[in-house]
Coordinates of C-alpha atoms in Angstrom, one line a residue:
M1 CA 0.0 0.0 0.0
L2 CA 1.2 3.5 -0.9
F3 CA 0.0 6.6 0.7
K4 CA 1.2 10.2 1.0
L5 CA 1.0 13.1 3.4
I6 CA 0.9 16.4 1.6
G7 CA 1.5 19.9 2.7
G8 CA 2.9 19.3 6.2
R9 CA 5.6 21.3 8.0
I10 CA 8.3 18.8 8.7
Y11 CA 10.5 18.9 11.9
D12 CA 13.1 16.2 11.4
P13 CA 16.3 17.3 13.2
A14 CA 18.2 14.0 12.3
N15 CA 18.0 15.1 8.7
S16 CA 18.4 18.8 9.3
V17 CA 14.8 19.7 8.3
S18 CA 13.2 22.5 10.3
G19 CA 9.7 23.5 9.4
A20 CA 10.1 22.9 5.6
V21 CA 6.9 22.1 3.7
R22 CA 7.4 18.6 2.2
D23 CA 5.3 15.7 1.2
I24 CA 6.0 12.3 2.8
Y25 CA 5.5 9.0 0.8
V26 CA 5.0 5.7 2.7
E27 CA 4.9 2.2 1.2
D28 CA 4.8 -1.1 3.1
G29 CA 5.4 0.5 6.4
K30 CA 8.5 2.5 5.4
I31 CA 9.1 6.1 4.3
I32 CA 10.2 6.1 0.6
A33 CA 11.6 8.6 -1.8
A34 CA 9.1 11.0 -3.3
R35 CA 7.1 9.5 -6.2
P36 CA 4.8 12.4 -7.4
D37 CA 3.6 10.5 -10.4
A38 CA 2.7 7.3 -8.5
R39 CA -1.0 6.6 -7.8
A40 CA -1.5 6.7 -4.0
D41 CA -4.0 4.4 -2.4
E42 CA -4.7 7.2 0.1
T43 CA -3.7 10.9 0.4
Y44 CA -3.8 12.9 3.6
D45 CA -3.9 16.7 3.1
I46 CA -2.2 18.0 6.2
T47 CA -1.4 21.5 4.9
G48 CA 0.0 23.7 7.7
K49 CA 0.2 20.9 10.3
I50 CA 3.3 20.0 12.2
V51 CA 4.9 16.6 11.3
M52 CA 7.4 14.8 13.5
A53 CA 8.6 11.2 13.8
G54 CA 6.8 9.1 16.4
A55 CA 8.0 10.1 19.9
I56 CA 10.3 7.8 21.9
D57 CA 10.4 7.5 25.6
P58 CA 13.9 6.3 26.6
H59 CA 13.1 5.8 30.3
T60 CA 9.7 4.7 31.4
H61 CA 8.8 1.9 33.9
I62 CA 6.3 -0.2 31.9
G63 CA 7.4 -3.7 32.6
G64 CA 8.7 -5.9 35.5
G65 CA 7.4 -7.0 38.8
K66 CA 7.6 -3.6 40.5
M67 CA 4.8 -2.3 38.3
T68 CA 2.5 -5.2 39.2
I69 CA 3.2 -4.5 42.9
A70 CA 2.4 -0.8 42.3
R71 CA -0.9 -1.6 40.7
A72 CA -1.8 -3.9 43.6
L73 CA -0.9 -1.3 46.1
L74 CA -3.1 1.4 44.7
P75 CA -6.6 0.0 43.9
E76 CA -7.9 3.6 44.4
D77 CA -5.8 4.6 41.5
H78 CA -7.7 2.3 39.2
R79 CA -10.8 4.4 39.5
G80 CA -9.0 7.4 38.0
D81 CA -9.0 6.8 34.3
P82 CA -11.0 3.7 33.3
V83 CA -11.0 2.5 29.7
T84 CA -14.1 0.4 28.8
R85 CA -14.0 -2.5 26.5
T86 CA -14.8 -1.7 22.9
K87 CA -14.5 -3.4 19.5
L88 CA -11.0 -2.0 19.5
T89 CA -9.7 -1.6 23.1
R90 CA -9.7 -3.9 26.1
A91 CA -10.8 -2.7 29.5
G92 CA -8.2 -1.2 31.7
S93 CA -7.6 1.4 34.4
G94 CA -5.1 3.4 36.3
R95 CA -3.6 6.9 36.3
S96 CA -0.2 7.0 38.1
V97 CA 0.3 3.3 37.3
P98 CA -1.9 2.4 34.3
S99 CA -2.6 -1.2 33.3
T100 CA -0.6 -2.6 30.4
H101 CA -3.2 -2.0 27.7
V102 CA -4.1 1.5 29.0
T103 CA -0.4 2.4 29.0
G104 CA -0.1 1.5 25.3
Y105 CA -3.3 3.4 24.4
R106 CA -2.3 6.5 26.3
Y107 CA 1.2 6.6 24.9
A108 CA -0.1 6.3 21.3
E109 CA -2.8 8.9 21.9
M110 CA 0.0 11.4 22.7
G111 CA 2.0 10.5 19.6
Y112 CA 4.5 8.1 21.2
T113 CA 5.5 5.0 19.2
S114 CA 8.4 3.5 21.2
C115 CA 9.0 3.1 24.9
F116 CA 12.0 1.6 26.9
E117 CA 11.9 0.0 30.3
P118 CA 15.1 1.1 32.1
A119 CA 15.3 -1.3 35.0
M120 CA 14.9 -5.0 34.1
L121 CA 16.4 -7.4 36.5
P122 CA 17.9 -10.5 34.9
A123 CA 16.0 -12.8 37.2
N124 CA 12.8 -11.0 36.3
A125 CA 13.3 -10.5 32.6
R126 CA 10.6 -13.0 31.7
Q127 CA 8.0 -11.1 33.7
A128 CA 9.2 -7.7 32.3
H129 CA 8.9 -8.9 28.7
M130 CA 5.5 -10.4 29.3
E131 CA 4.2 -7.0 30.6
M132 CA 5.9 -5.1 27.7
G133 CA 4.4 -7.7 25.3
D134 CA 1.0 -7.0 26.8
T135 CA 1.4 -3.3 26.1
P136 CA 0.1 -2.6 22.6
M137 CA 0.7 0.3 20.1
V138 CA 4.4 0.9 20.9
D139 CA 7.8 -0.7 20.2
K140 CA 9.6 -1.8 23.4
G141 CA 13.0 -2.6 24.7
A142 CA 14.6 -2.9 28.2
F143 CA 17.9 -2.1 30.0
V144 CA 19.1 -5.0 32.1
M145 CA 20.4 -4.2 35.6
L146 CA 23.9 -5.1 36.6
G147 CA 26.2 -3.9 39.3
S148 CA 24.6 -5.3 42.5
D149 CA 24.3 -8.9 41.2
D150 CA 26.4 -11.5 43.1
Y151 CA 28.1 -13.1 40.1
F152 CA 29.5 -9.7 38.8
L153 CA 30.6 -8.5 42.3
R154 CA 32.4 -11.8 42.8
Q155 CA 34.2 -11.3 39.5
L156 CA 35.3 -7.8 40.6
A157 CA 36.3 -9.0 44.1
A158 CA 38.4 -11.8 42.6
K159 CA 39.9 -9.4 40.1
E160 CA 38.9 -11.7 37.2
D161 CA 40.2 -11.2 33.8
F162 CA 38.4 -8.3 32.1
A163 CA 37.5 -10.5 29.1
A164 CA 35.6 -12.8 31.4
I165 CA 33.7 -9.8 32.8
K166 CA 32.8 -8.6 29.3
D167 CA 31.6 -12.1 28.5
Y168 CA 29.3 -12.0 31.5
V169 CA 27.9 -8.6 30.6
A170 CA 27.2 -9.7 27.0
W171 CA 25.8 -13.0 28.1
T172 CA 23.4 -11.3 30.5
M173 CA 22.2 -9.0 27.7
H174 CA 21.5 -12.1 25.6
A175 CA 19.8 -14.0 28.4
A176 CA 17.6 -11.1 29.4
Q177 CA 16.9 -9.9 25.8
A178 CA 18.1 -6.4 26.5
I179 CA 19.1 -3.4 24.4
A180 CA 21.3 -1.7 27.0
V181 CA 22.6 -2.0 30.6
K182 CA 21.7 0.0 33.6
V183 CA 23.4 0.2 37.0
V184 CA 21.3 1.3 40.0
N185 CA 23.0 2.7 43.1
P186 CA 26.2 0.8 42.1
G187 CA 26.7 -2.0 44.6
G188 CA 24.3 -0.2 47.0
I189 CA 21.4 -2.6 46.5
S190 CA 23.6 -5.5 47.5
A191 CA 25.2 -3.5 50.3
F192 CA 21.8 -2.9 51.8
K193 CA 21.3 -6.6 52.2
F194 CA 24.4 -6.6 54.4
N195 CA 22.8 -3.8 56.5
Q196 CA 25.0 -1.1 54.9
R197 CA 22.8 2.0 54.8
K198 CA 25.0 4.2 52.6
L199 CA 27.5 3.5 49.9
D200 CA 29.2 6.6 48.4
L201 CA 31.3 6.6 45.2
D202 CA 34.6 5.5 46.9
Q203 CA 33.2 3.7 49.8
E204 CA 33.8 -0.1 49.9
H205 CA 31.1 -2.6 49.9
V206 CA 31.2 -4.3 53.4
Y207 CA 31.3 -7.8 51.9
Y208 CA 32.8 -7.7 48.4
H209 CA 35.2 -4.8 49.2
V210 CA 34.6 -3.1 45.8
T211 CA 33.5 0.5 45.3
P212 CA 30.8 2.1 43.1
R213 CA 33.6 3.8 41.2
Q214 CA 35.1 0.4 40.2
I215 CA 31.6 -0.9 39.2
I216 CA 30.9 2.1 37.0
L217 CA 34.2 2.1 35.3
T218 CA 34.1 -1.6 34.7
L219 CA 30.6 -1.7 33.2
A220 CA 31.2 1.5 31.1
R221 CA 34.4 0.1 29.7
A222 CA 32.8 -3.3 29.0
L223 CA 29.9 -1.7 27.0
E224 CA 32.3 0.5 25.1
E225 CA 34.4 -2.5 24.0
L226 CA 31.4 -4.6 23.3
G227 CA 30.0 -1.9 21.0
V228 CA 26.7 -1.5 22.9
V229 CA 25.4 1.8 21.5
H230 CA 23.6 3.2 24.5
P231 CA 26.1 4.3 27.2
L232 CA 26.0 2.8 30.7
H233 CA 22.7 4.1 32.1
I234 CA 23.6 5.2 35.6
H235 CA 21.3 5.7 38.6
G236 CA 23.9 7.1 40.9
C237 CA 24.7 6.9 44.6
N238 CA 22.9 8.9 47.2
L239 CA 19.7 9.5 45.2
G240 CA 17.4 11.9 47.0
I241 CA 19.9 13.0 49.6
P242 CA 20.6 16.7 50.1
G243 CA 24.2 17.3 49.0
N244 CA 24.2 14.5 46.5
I245 CA 25.2 16.9 43.7
E246 CA 28.8 16.4 44.9
T247 CA 28.6 12.6 44.3
T248 CA 26.9 13.2 40.9
L249 CA 29.7 15.6 39.8
D250 CA 32.3 13.1 41.0
T251 CA 30.6 10.3 39.1
I252 CA 30.9 12.3 35.8
R253 CA 34.6 13.0 36.5
A254 CA 35.1 9.3 37.5
A255 CA 34.0 8.1 34.0
E256 CA 37.4 9.1 32.7
G257 CA 36.0 10.0 29.3
L258 CA 34.0 6.8 28.9
R259 CA 30.5 7.4 27.6
I260 CA 27.9 7.4 30.4
H261 CA 24.2 8.4 30.7
M262 CA 23.2 9.9 34.0
T263 CA 19.5 9.2 34.5
H264 CA 16.8 11.1 36.3
T265 CA 19.4 13.7 37.4
Q266 CA 16.8 15.9 39.1
F267 CA 16.9 13.3 42.0
L268 CA 20.7 13.5 42.0
S269 CA 21.2 17.3 41.9
Y270 CA 20.5 18.5 45.4
G271 CA 22.6 21.0 47.3
T272 CA 22.6 22.0 50.9
E273 CA 22.4 25.8 50.7
G274 CA 19.8 28.0 52.4
E275 CA 18.1 27.9 55.7
K276 CA 16.4 24.5 55.0
K277 CA 19.7 23.0 53.8
F278 CA 18.1 21.9 50.5
S279 CA 18.9 23.7 47.2
S280 CA 19.4 23.3 43.5
G281 CA 22.6 21.9 42.0
A282 CA 21.2 22.1 38.5
A283 CA 23.5 24.9 37.3
R284 CA 26.6 23.0 38.5
L285 CA 25.5 19.8 36.8
C286 CA 24.9 21.6 33.5
E287 CA 28.2 23.5 33.7
L288 CA 30.2 20.3 34.2
A289 CA 28.3 18.2 31.7
A290 CA 28.9 20.9 29.1
K291 CA 32.7 20.2 29.5
H292 CA 32.2 16.4 29.2
P293 CA 30.7 15.5 25.8
N294 CA 30.9 11.8 26.8
V295 CA 27.9 12.5 29.2
S296 CA 24.2 12.5 28.3
I297 CA 21.3 12.9 30.8
D298 CA 17.6 12.6 31.3
V299 CA 15.9 14.7 33.9
G300 CA 13.1 12.8 35.7
Q301 CA 11.0 15.9 36.2
V302 CA 8.7 16.1 39.2
L303 CA 5.2 17.3 38.5
F304 CA 2.6 17.8 41.2
G305 CA 0.0 15.1 42.0
Q306 CA -0.4 11.5 43.1
T307 CA 2.0 9.0 41.7
C308 CA 4.0 5.9 42.8
T309 CA 7.8 5.6 43.0
A310 CA 9.1 2.2 41.9
S311 CA 12.8 1.4 41.7
G312 CA 15.3 -1.3 42.1
D313 CA 17.1 0.9 44.6
S314 CA 15.8 -0.8 47.7
M315 CA 18.3 1.1 49.9
R316 CA 17.0 4.5 48.9
Q317 CA 13.3 3.4 48.7
F318 CA 13.6 2.2 52.2
A319 CA 14.9 5.6 53.3
I320 CA 12.0 7.5 51.7
S321 CA 9.3 5.0 52.8
R322 CA 8.5 7.2 55.8
S323 CA 7.2 9.8 53.3
A324 CA 4.9 7.3 51.5
S325 CA 1.4 8.7 50.6
P326 CA -0.6 6.6 51.2
K327 CA 1.4 4.8 53.8
K328 CA 1.9 1.4 52.2
P329 CA 5.4 1.0 50.9
V330 CA 6.9 -2.4 49.8
I331 CA 10.6 -3.1 50.1
M332 CA 11.9 -6.5 48.9
D333 CA 14.9 -8.6 48.0
I334 CA 15.1 -10.4 44.7
E335 CA 17.4 -13.4 44.9
C336 CA 21.1 -12.6 44.3
D337 CA 20.3 -10.0 41.6
A338 CA 19.1 -6.9 43.3
G339 CA 16.0 -5.6 45.1
C340 CA 12.9 -3.5 44.7
G341 CA 11.1 -0.7 46.4
V342 CA 7.6 0.6 45.6
V343 CA 6.5 3.7 47.6
P344 CA 3.3 5.6 46.8
M345 CA 4.0 9.4 46.7
R346 CA 2.0 12.6 46.4
Y347 CA 4.0 15.6 45.2
R348 CA 2.5 18.8 46.6
D349 CA 3.1 22.3 45.1
K350 CA 3.0 23.8 48.7
S351 CA 5.7 21.4 50.0
F352 CA 9.1 23.1 50.0
V353 CA 10.9 19.9 49.1
N354 CA 8.5 18.9 46.3
A355 CA 8.5 22.5 44.9
M356 CA 12.3 22.6 44.9
Q357 CA 12.3 19.2 43.0
W358 CA 10.1 20.8 40.4
V359 CA 12.4 23.9 40.2
I360 CA 15.6 21.7 39.9
G361 CA 14.2 19.7 37.0
L362 CA 13.1 22.7 35.0
E363 CA 16.5 24.5 35.7
T364 CA 18.2 21.4 34.3
F365 CA 16.2 21.4 31.2
L366 CA 16.6 25.1 30.6
L367 CA 20.3 25.4 31.5
F368 CA 21.5 22.3 29.5
D369 CA 22.6 23.7 26.2
D370 CA 22.9 20.6 24.0
P371 CA 19.5 19.1 23.2
W372 CA 21.1 16.0 21.7
R373 CA 22.4 15.0 25.1
I374 CA 19.3 15.5 27.3
F375 CA 16.0 13.6 27.0
L376 CA 12.5 14.5 28.2
T377 CA 11.4 12.1 31.0
T378 CA 9.5 12.1 34.3
D379 CA 11.0 8.8 35.1
H380 CA 7.4 7.5 34.9
P381 CA 5.9 7.0 37.4
N382 CA 8.6 8.2 39.9
G383 CA 8.5 11.9 39.1
A384 CA 5.0 11.9 37.5
P385 CA 2.9 9.8 35.2
F386 CA 4.0 9.9 31.5
F387 CA 0.8 11.5 30.3
F388 CA 2.0 14.7 32.0
Y389 CA 4.5 15.1 29.2
P390 CA 2.4 17.7 27.3
H391 CA 2.2 19.8 30.4
L392 CA 6.0 19.6 30.8
I393 CA 6.5 20.5 27.2
R394 CA 4.4 23.7 27.7
L395 CA 6.5 24.6 30.7
L396 CA 9.6 24.4 28.6
M397 CA 8.2 26.2 25.5
D398 CA 6.2 29.0 27.2
K399 CA 8.0 31.3 29.7
S400 CA 4.8 33.2 30.7
F401 CA 3.1 29.9 31.5
R402 CA 6.2 28.8 33.5
D403 CA 6.3 32.0 35.4
D404 CA 2.6 31.7 36.3
A405 CA 3.2 28.2 37.6
L406 CA 6.2 29.4 39.6
Q407 CA 3.9 31.9 41.5
K408 CA 1.8 29.0 42.8
I409 CA 4.4 26.9 44.5
N410 CA 5.7 27.0 48.1
P411 CA 6.9 30.6 48.8
D412 CA 10.2 29.5 50.3
A413 CA 10.9 27.5 47.1
Q414 CA 10.0 30.6 45.1
A415 CA 12.5 32.6 47.0
Q416 CA 15.2 30.1 46.1
A417 CA 14.2 29.9 42.5
E418 CA 16.0 33.0 41.3
V419 CA 17.9 31.1 38.6
L420 CA 14.7 29.7 37.2
K421 CA 13.0 33.1 37.3
S422 CA 15.9 34.7 35.3
I423 CA 15.9 32.1 32.5
T424 CA 14.3 33.5 29.4
R425 CA 14.9 30.4 27.2
E426 CA 11.9 28.8 25.5
Y427 CA 12.3 25.5 23.8
T428 CA 11.6 25.4 20.0
L429 CA 9.8 22.8 18.0
D430 CA 13.2 21.6 16.7
E431 CA 14.5 21.1 20.2
I432 CA 11.3 19.3 21.3
A433 CA 11.7 17.0 18.3
I434 CA 15.3 16.3 19.3
L435 CA 14.5 15.7 23.0
T436 CA 11.6 13.3 22.2
R437 CA 12.6 11.7 18.9
A438 CA 16.0 12.2 17.3
G439 CA 18.1 12.3 20.5
P440 CA 16.7 9.1 22.1
A441 CA 16.9 7.2 18.8
R442 CA 20.5 8.2 18.3
S443 CA 21.4 7.3 21.8
L444 CA 19.7 3.9 21.6
G445 CA 21.1 3.0 18.2
L446 CA 17.6 2.9 16.6
Q447 CA 18.7 3.7 13.0
D448 CA 15.2 3.6 11.4
R449 CA 13.3 5.4 14.3
G450 CA 13.2 9.0 15.4
H451 CA 13.5 10.5 11.9
L452 CA 11.5 10.9 8.7
G453 CA 14.2 10.1 6.1
V454 CA 14.0 7.6 3.4
G455 CA 14.1 4.1 4.8
A456 CA 12.8 5.0 8.2
A457 CA 9.9 3.1 9.8
A458 CA 6.7 5.1 9.1
D459 CA 6.2 6.0 12.7
I460 CA 4.7 9.5 12.2
T461 CA 2.9 12.0 14.4
I462 CA 0.9 15.0 13.0
Y463 CA -0.2 17.9 15.1
T464 CA -2.3 21.0 14.6
D465 CA -0.1 24.0 15.4
N466 CA -1.5 25.5 18.6
P467 CA 0.1 28.2 20.8
D468 CA -1.2 26.2 23.7
R469 CA 1.6 23.6 23.4
E470 CA 0.1 21.4 26.1
A471 CA -3.2 21.0 24.1
M472 CA -1.2 20.5 20.9
F473 CA 1.0 17.7 22.2
A474 CA -1.7 16.0 24.2
T475 CA -4.0 15.4 21.2
P476 CA -2.3 14.8 17.8
D477 CA -4.4 14.7 14.7
Y478 CA -2.9 11.5 13.3
V479 CA -0.5 8.9 14.6
F480 CA 0.9 6.3 12.2
K481 CA 2.7 3.2 13.5
G482 CA 4.6 1.2 10.9
G483 CA 2.6 3.0 8.2
E484 CA -0.8 2.1 9.8
L485 CA -3.1 4.8 11.1
V486 CA -3.6 4.0 14.7
V487 CA -4.7 7.3 16.3
K488 CA -7.0 10.0 14.8
K489 CA -7.9 13.2 16.7
G490 CA -6.3 11.8 19.9
K491 CA -8.3 8.5 19.9
V492 CA -7.2 5.0 19.1
V493 CA -8.7 3.8 15.8
K494 CA -6.6 0.7 15.3
V495 CA -4.7 -1.5 17.8
V496 CA -1.3 -2.9 16.7
Q497 CA 1.6 -4.6 18.4
G498 CA 5.1 -3.2 18.4
A499 CA 8.4 -4.9 18.1
T500 CA 10.9 -5.6 20.8
H501 CA 14.4 -4.1 20.2
V502 CA 17.4 -6.0 21.5
M503 CA 21.2 -5.7 21.1
R504 CA 23.4 -8.8 21.0
P505 CA 27.1 -8.2 21.5
G506 CA 29.4 -11.1 20.9
Y507 CA 30.9 -13.2 23.8
D508 CA 32.8 -16.4 24.4
K509 CA 30.1 -19.1 25.0
G510 CA 32.6 -20.9 27.2
I511 CA 31.4 -18.7 30.1
E512 CA 28.3 -20.8 30.3
R513 CA 30.3 -23.7 31.9
K514 CA 31.1 -21.5 34.9
L515 CA 27.6 -20.0 35.0
D516 CA 26.0 -23.4 34.9
A517 CA 27.9 -24.4 38.0
Y518 CA 27.1 -21.1 39.7
F519 CA 23.3 -21.4 39.0
D520 CA 23.3 -25.0 40.3
R521 CA 24.9 -23.9 43.6
Y522 CA 23.3 -20.5 44.2
G523 CA 20.2 -20.0 42.0
T524 CA 16.6 -21.0 42.3
V525 CA 16.4 -21.9 38.6
R526 CA 18.8 -23.7 36.2
M527 CA 20.9 -21.5 33.9
Q528 CA 19.0 -22.7 30.8
N529 CA 15.7 -21.8 32.3
F530 CA 17.1 -18.4 33.3
K531 CA 17.6 -17.5 29.7
L532 CA 14.7 -16.0 27.7
A533 CA 14.1 -17.5 24.3
D534 CA 13.1 -15.5 21.2
E535 CA 10.0 -17.6 20.9
E536 CA 8.7 -16.5 24.3
I537 CA 8.8 -12.8 23.2
V538 CA 7.4 -13.3 19.7
R539 CA 4.6 -15.6 20.9
G540 CA 3.7 -13.3 23.8
D541 CA 3.8 -10.1 21.9
N542 CA 2.6 -11.4 18.5
G543 CA 5.2 -8.9 17.3
A544 CA 8.8 -9.3 16.2
I545 CA 12.3 -9.0 17.6
I546 CA 14.5 -6.3 16.0
V547 CA 18.2 -6.9 16.6
Q548 CA 20.0 -3.6 16.5
P549 CA 23.6 -3.7 15.3
T550 CA 26.4 -3.1 17.8
G551 CA 29.0 -0.4 17.3
A552 CA 26.5 1.7 15.3
R553 CA 26.9 5.0 17.2
A554 CA 26.3 8.2 15.4
A555 CA 29.3 10.5 15.0

């Protein structure tokens, strides 16, 4: 089938197109070169409308046991946004933690066509992929968690040959069907099991006698040498603690030029200035990151309202559990791999701390000068549910709207927000297209996503230009997924299944002899049962697996 979109204003930063009026031709799910003389099966006149690639969320918790726990914890949340069963959609519910089907529908209705789960435990990979497979409308992928798992820490403690460590990292990516690797509170989740309540960058793990710095450098170097495109995704030490900006800056310096991605930096950019000993470190973060082109970040913006924090960082989740709202946190161990903490949370604009978190996130967005190295996230659901993205985009694009919102927050936080007040920057449509499309695609190695060039998958979102950017980005006119019209005027008109993206770096399969013995001695499943087969994902998702090439980083 051949169809064309005519008269749209194209924003495609990956191909240096900014608002040019061009026609787009689509055949068999791909964007093709212009064929003006060809007879199209269908033509969409989108004159004057804004056209972007389908949006990509590079960090959203949509799969894994922690989300199932969160849904069970908050039955009251299920009443917030019910979806009734229709000929197209299945019934579902939930706002801060939507059910799997509702998650897919809501993402597509905002113009998103790909979403990536950033915290998949190897031991829980099967569960994570089942939940992602149950999420329609979007492509998926997951980052496997390493850095607090017993086998890896034993390797570091024993000073094993680096080639063996690389083999283990690559084997884990294969076994868990991952596209990237994440480290969460490096070594800290494990240390918490040994009653260690804090583990700073150069502090030794009480049992393995390795430091977070060693863990980060080892994993970052391993991924670099394996050719994994996305840098080591780092949830740093001391998350949520006043003064943690010092550790965050030290972590950037500690990378020694290796590529790293610092995630949800809002939670890692807290100073201790002012009467309340809680202040913004956003300016310092942005200043240092500007000098280190090896570093990319996402923000994890806090927005006000009810949500639920869910993280593998059981150490830090335990620490914030006293602030749970409602008071029903869950902190748990997960075999030898890691842990999990699920803590319901209500962010209040009149709370000094919550208001400062809001300020810190916005300052980070507005002070960071390279849109290719910063991605738009709320760390769904930790900072806010993902469907708050249109509101966040308006805060970034509209200074007067941002200033009005600033006047409504806690007065003490207002008084400390002089930097935010002074910033006149307003994001452009080009920059939003980079933050939400081209940048994440480049970082993840998705060569045919995030752009509208010839050969790209026909994941396309079309908006009516509206000065109210929140309304504009909340309700696209059309969303195409793989060349199929799936959303019209903000409502699902066809349900499709997305593909699962993985990356498979090479490794010496001889490592399985040692792993087989390790699983027999310490695991609750055999090694062969631990590994996730292709057939399990394809059968569960009714979709496909797309193997992204290693070593395919953009210049």
